[in-house]
mmCIF file of C-alpha atoms in Angstrom:
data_model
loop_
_atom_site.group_PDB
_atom_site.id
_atom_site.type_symbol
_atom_site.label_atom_id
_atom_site.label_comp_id
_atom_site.label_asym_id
_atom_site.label_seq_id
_atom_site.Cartn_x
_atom_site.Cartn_y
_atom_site.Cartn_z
ATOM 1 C CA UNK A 1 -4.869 7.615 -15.064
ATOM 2 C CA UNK A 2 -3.885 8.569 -11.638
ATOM 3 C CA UNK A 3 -7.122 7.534 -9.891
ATOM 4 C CA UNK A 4 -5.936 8.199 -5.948
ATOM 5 C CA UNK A 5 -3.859 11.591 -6.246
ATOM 6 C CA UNK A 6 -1.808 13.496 -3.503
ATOM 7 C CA UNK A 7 -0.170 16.820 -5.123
ATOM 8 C CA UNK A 8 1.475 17.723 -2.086
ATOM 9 C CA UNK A 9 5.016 15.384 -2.819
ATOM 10 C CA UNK A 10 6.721 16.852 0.607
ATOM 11 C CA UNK A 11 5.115 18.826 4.096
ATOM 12 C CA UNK A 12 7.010 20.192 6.725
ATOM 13 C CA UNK A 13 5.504 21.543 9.936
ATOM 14 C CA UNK A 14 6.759 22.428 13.183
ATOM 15 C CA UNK A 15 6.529 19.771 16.122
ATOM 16 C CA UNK A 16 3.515 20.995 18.317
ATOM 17 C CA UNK A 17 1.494 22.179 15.012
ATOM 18 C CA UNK A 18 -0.688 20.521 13.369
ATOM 19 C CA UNK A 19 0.270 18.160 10.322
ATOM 20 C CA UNK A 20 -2.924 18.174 6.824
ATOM 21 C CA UNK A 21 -1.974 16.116 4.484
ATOM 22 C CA UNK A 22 -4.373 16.124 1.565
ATOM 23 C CA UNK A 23 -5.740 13.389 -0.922
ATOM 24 C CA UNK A 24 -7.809 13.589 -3.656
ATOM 25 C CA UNK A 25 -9.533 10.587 -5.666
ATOM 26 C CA UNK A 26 -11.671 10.692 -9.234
ATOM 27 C CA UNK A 27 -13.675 7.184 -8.848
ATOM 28 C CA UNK A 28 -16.966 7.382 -7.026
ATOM 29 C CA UNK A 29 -17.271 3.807 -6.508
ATOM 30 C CA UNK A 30 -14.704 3.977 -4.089
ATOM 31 C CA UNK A 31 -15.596 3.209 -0.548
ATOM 32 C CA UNK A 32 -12.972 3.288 2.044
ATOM 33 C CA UNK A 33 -10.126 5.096 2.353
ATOM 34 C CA UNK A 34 -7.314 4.193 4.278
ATOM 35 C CA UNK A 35 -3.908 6.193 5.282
ATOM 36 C CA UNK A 36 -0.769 4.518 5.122
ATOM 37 C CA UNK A 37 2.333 5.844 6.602
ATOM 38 C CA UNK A 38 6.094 4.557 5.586
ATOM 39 C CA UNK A 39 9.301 4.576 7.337
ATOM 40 C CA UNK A 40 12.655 3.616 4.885
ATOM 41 C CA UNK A 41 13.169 0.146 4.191
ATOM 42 C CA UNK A 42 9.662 -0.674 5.664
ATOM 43 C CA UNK A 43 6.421 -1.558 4.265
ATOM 44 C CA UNK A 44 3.479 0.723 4.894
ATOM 45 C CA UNK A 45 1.857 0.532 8.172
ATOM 46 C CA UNK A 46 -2.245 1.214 8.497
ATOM 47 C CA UNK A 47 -2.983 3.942 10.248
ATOM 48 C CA UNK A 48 -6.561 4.963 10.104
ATOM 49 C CA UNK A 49 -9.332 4.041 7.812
ATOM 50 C CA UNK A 50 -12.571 5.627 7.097
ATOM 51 C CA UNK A 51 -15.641 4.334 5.395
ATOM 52 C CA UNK A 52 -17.558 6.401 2.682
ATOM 53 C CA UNK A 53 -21.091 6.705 4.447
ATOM 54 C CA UNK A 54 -19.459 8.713 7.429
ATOM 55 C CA UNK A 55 -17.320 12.226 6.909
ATOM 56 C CA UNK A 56 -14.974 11.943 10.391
ATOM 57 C CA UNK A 57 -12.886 9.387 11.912
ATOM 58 C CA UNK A 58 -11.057 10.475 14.949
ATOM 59 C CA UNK A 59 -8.099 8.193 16.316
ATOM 60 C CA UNK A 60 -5.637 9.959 19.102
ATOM 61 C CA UNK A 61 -4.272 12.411 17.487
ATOM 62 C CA UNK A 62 -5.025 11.240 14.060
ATOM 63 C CA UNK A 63 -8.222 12.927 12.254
ATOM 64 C CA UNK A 64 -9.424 11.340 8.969
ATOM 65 C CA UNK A 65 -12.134 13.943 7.321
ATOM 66 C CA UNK A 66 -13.973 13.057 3.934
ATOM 67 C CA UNK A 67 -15.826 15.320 1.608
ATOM 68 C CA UNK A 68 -17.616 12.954 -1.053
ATOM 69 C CA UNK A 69 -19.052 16.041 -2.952
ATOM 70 C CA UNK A 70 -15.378 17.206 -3.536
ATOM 71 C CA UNK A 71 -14.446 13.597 -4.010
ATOM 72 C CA UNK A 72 -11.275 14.648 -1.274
ATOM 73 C CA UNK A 73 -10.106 13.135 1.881
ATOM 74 C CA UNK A 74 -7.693 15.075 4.192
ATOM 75 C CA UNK A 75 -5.778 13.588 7.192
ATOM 76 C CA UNK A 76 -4.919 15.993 10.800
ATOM 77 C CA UNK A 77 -2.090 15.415 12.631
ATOM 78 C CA UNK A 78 -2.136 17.319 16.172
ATOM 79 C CA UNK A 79 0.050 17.745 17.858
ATOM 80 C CA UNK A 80 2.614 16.530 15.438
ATOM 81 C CA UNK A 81 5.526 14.749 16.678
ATOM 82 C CA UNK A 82 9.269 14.702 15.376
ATOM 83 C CA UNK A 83 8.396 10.540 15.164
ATOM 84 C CA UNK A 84 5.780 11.260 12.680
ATOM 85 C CA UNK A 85 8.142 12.320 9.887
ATOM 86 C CA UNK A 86 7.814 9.533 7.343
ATOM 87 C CA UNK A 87 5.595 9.330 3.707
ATOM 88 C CA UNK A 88 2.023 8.836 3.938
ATOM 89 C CA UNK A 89 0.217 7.141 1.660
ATOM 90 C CA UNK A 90 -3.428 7.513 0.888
ATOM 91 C CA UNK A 91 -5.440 4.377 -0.538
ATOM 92 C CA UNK A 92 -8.801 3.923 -1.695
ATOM 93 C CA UNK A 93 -10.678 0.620 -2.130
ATOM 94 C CA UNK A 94 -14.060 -0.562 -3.750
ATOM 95 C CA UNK A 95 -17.427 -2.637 -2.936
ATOM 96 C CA UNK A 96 -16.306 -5.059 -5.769
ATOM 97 C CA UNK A 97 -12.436 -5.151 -5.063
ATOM 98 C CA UNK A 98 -10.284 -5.607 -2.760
ATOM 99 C CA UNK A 99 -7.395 -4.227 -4.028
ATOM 100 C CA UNK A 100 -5.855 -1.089 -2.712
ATOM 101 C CA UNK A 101 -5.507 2.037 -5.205
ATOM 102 C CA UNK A 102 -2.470 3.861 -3.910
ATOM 103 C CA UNK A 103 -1.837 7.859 -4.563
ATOM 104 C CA UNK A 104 2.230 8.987 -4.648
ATOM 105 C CA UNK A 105 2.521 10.094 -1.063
ATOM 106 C CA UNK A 106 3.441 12.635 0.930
ATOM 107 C CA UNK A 107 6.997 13.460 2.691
ATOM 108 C CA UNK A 108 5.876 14.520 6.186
ATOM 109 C CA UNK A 109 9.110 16.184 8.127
ATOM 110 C CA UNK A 110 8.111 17.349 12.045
ATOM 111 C CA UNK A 111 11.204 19.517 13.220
ATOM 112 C CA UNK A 112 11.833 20.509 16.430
ATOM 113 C CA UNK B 1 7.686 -12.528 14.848
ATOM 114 C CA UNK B 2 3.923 -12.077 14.159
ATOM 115 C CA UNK B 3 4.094 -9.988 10.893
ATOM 116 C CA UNK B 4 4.452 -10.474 7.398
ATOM 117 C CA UNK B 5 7.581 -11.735 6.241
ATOM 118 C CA UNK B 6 9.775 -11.307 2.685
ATOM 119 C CA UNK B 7 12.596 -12.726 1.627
ATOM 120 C CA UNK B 8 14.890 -12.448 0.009
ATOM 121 C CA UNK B 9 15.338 -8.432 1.365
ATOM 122 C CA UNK B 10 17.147 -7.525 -1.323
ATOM 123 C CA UNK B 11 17.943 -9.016 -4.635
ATOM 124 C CA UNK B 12 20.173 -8.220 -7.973
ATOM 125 C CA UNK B 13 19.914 -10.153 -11.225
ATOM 126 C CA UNK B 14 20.879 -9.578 -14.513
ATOM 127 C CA UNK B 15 18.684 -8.777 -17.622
ATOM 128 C CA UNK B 16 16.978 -12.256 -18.877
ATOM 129 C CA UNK B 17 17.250 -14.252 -15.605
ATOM 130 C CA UNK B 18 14.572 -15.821 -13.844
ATOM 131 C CA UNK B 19 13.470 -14.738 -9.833
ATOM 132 C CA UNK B 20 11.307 -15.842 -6.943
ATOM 133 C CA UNK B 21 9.987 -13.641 -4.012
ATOM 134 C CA UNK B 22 8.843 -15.186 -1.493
ATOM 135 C CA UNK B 23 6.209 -14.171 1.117
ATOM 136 C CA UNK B 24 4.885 -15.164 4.230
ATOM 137 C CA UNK B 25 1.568 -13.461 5.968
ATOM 138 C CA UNK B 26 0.589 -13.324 9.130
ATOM 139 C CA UNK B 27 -0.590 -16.713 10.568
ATOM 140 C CA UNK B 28 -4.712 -17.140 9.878
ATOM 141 C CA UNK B 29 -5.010 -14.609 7.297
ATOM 142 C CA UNK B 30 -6.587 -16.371 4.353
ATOM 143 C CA UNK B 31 -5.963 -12.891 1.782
ATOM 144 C CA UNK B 32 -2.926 -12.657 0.564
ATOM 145 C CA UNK B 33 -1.836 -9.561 -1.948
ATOM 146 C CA UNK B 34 1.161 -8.739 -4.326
ATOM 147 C CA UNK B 35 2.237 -4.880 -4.873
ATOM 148 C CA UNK B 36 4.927 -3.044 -6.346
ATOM 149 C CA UNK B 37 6.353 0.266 -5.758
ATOM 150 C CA UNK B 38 8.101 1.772 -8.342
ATOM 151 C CA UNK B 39 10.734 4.908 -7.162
ATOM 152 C CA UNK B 40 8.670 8.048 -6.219
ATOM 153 C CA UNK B 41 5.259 5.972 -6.337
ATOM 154 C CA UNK B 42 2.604 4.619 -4.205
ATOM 155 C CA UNK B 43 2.664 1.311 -4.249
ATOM 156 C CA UNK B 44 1.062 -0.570 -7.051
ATOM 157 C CA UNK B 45 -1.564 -3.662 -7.080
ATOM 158 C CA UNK B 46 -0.770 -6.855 -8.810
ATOM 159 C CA UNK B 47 -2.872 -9.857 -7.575
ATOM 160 C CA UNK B 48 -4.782 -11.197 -4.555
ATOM 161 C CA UNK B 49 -5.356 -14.338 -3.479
ATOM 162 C CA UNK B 50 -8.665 -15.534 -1.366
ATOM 163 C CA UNK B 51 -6.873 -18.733 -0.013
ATOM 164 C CA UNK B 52 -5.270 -20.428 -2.830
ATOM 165 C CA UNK B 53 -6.617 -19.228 -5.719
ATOM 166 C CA UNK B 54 -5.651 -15.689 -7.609
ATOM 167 C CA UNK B 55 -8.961 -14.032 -6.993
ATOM 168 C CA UNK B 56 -8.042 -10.841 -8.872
ATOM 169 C CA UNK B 57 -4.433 -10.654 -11.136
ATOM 170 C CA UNK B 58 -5.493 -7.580 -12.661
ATOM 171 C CA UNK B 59 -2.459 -5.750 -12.192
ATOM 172 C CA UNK B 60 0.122 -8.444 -13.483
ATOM 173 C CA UNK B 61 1.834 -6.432 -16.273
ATOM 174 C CA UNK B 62 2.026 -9.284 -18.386
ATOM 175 C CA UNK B 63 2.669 -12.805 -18.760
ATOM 176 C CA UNK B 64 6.145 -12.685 -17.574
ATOM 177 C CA UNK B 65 4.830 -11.994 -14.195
ATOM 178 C CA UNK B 66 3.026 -15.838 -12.370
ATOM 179 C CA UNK B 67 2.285 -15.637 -8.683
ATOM 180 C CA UNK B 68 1.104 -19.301 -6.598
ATOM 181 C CA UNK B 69 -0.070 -19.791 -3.593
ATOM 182 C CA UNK B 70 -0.278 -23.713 -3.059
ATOM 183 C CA UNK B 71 -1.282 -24.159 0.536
ATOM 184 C CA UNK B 72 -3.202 -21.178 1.222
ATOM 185 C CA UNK B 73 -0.329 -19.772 3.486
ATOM 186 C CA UNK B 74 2.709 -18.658 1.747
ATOM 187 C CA UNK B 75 3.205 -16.827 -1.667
ATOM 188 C CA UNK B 76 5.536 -17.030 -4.461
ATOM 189 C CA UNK B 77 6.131 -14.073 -7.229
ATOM 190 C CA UNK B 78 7.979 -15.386 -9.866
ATOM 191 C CA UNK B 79 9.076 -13.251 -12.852
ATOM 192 C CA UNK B 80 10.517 -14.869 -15.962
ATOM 193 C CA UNK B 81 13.255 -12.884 -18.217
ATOM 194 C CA UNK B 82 13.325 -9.672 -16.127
ATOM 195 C CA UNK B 83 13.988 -6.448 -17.672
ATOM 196 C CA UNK B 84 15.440 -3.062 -16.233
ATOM 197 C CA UNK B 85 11.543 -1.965 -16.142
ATOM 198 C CA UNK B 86 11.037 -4.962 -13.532
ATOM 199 C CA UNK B 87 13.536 -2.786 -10.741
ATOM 200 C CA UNK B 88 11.100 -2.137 -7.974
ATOM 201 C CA UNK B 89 10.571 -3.207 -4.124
ATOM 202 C CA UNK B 90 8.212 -5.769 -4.317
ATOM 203 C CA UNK B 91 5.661 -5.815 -1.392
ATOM 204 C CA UNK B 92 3.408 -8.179 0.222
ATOM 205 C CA UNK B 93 0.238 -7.572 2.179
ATOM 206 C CA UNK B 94 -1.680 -10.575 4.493
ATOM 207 C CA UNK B 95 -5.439 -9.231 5.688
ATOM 208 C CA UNK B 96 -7.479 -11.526 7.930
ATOM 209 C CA UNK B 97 -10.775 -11.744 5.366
ATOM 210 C CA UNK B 98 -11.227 -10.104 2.187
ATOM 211 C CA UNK B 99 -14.010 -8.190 1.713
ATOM 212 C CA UNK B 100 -16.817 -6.054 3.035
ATOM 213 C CA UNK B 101 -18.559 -5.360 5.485
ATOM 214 C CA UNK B 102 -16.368 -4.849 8.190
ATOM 215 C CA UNK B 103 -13.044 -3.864 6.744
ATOM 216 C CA UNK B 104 -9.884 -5.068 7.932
ATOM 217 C CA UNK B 105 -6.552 -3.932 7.098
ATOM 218 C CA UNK B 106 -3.864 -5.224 5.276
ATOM 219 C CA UNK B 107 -0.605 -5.683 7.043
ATOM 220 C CA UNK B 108 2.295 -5.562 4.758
ATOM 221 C CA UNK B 109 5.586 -6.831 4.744
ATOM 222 C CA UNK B 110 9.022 -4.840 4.507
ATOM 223 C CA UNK B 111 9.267 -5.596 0.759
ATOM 224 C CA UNK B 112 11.856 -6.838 -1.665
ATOM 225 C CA UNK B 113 14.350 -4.747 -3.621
ATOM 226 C CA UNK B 114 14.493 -6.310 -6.837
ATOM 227 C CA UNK B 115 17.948 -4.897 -9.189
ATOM 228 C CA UNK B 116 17.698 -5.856 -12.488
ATOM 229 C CA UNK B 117 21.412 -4.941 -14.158
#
């Protein structure tokens, strides 16, 4: 069971706009969230992290927002940038892990 | 450099052979995890190590699949008799502390590309 999903495989937005990339998780007892983005032939690289007893986490132009009742997580890009075209990941963790619970990513691709 | 390390980058072996991945973190970091990401997926968890001992192997798909950590610094997958199934990039994470409260990230490595023929 896909506990961490992202049903949006690919995005593309115009550079200027603003980027949403949405995530979606079934397990309550997560209680941070992280987003992850990858370039080819590199590993993930944090980006912004949120915990579970606040609903914003602002960062530049990077906006984390969390709805707990809709057990969803959403990240804002603004203004997005060409550079920004890579696959983000969304992760979840736990109180009593600390193991990261990936979802399948999203291809982000910022044209000109 | 300052980040985590892999090697090898790539890899090929044959169906039945023996390999070892090797990984080094980030100087310090005392947390150490295993991943792997399959083609089209997130990546997946294996184990995690809280200084030298496996404090979660969980996600080892079975017994072919032995990581070590000796010293408390570097890492060593090792995966007996690889199959076809075993193709993935193999990636390595380094985090200062596990553990609440104050969460730090994991830094990860550029992977290895295991080819099993």
């Amino acid at each position: 069971d896909q506990q961490v999903k992202q049903n949006s495989p690919s995005l593309s937005v115009q550079e200027g706009r603003i980027s949403i990339l949405n995530c979606d998780y079934t397990n309550s007892m997560f209680d941070y969230f992280l987003w992850y983005k990858k370039y080819p032939a590199e590993g993930p690289t944090f980006l912004i992290s949120i915990s579970s007893i606040k609903d914003k986490n602002e960062d530049g132009r990077f906006t984390v927002f969390l709805n707990k009742s809709a057990k969803h997580l959403s990240l804002h890009i603004v203004p997005s940038q060409p550079g920004d075209s890579a696959v983000y990941f969304c992760a979840a963790s736990g109180e009593s892990t600390d193991k990261l619970i990936f979802g399948t990513g999203t291809r982000l691709q910022v044209f000109p | 450099g300052a980040g985590v390390s892999q090697t090898p980058s790539n890899k090929v072996t044959e169906k039945g052979k023996y390999v070892e991945l090797r990984c080094d973190p980030i100087s310090g970091h005392t947390a150490l995890y295993w991943y792997r990401q399959s083609l089209g997926q997130g990546p997946e968890f294996l184990i995690y190590f809280q200084g030298t001992g496996a404090a979660d192997d969980s996600g080892l798909p079975n017994d072919r699949f032995f990581a070590v950590r000796p010293e408390g610094s570097v890492s060593t997958l090792k995966i007996q008799r690889t199959e076809r199934g075993d193709s993935a990039v193999y990636l390595c994470a380094s985090r200062l502390a596990g553990g609440p409260p104050t969460y730090n990230e994991q830094f990860f490595g550029p992977g290895t590309r295991l080819t099993v023929l």
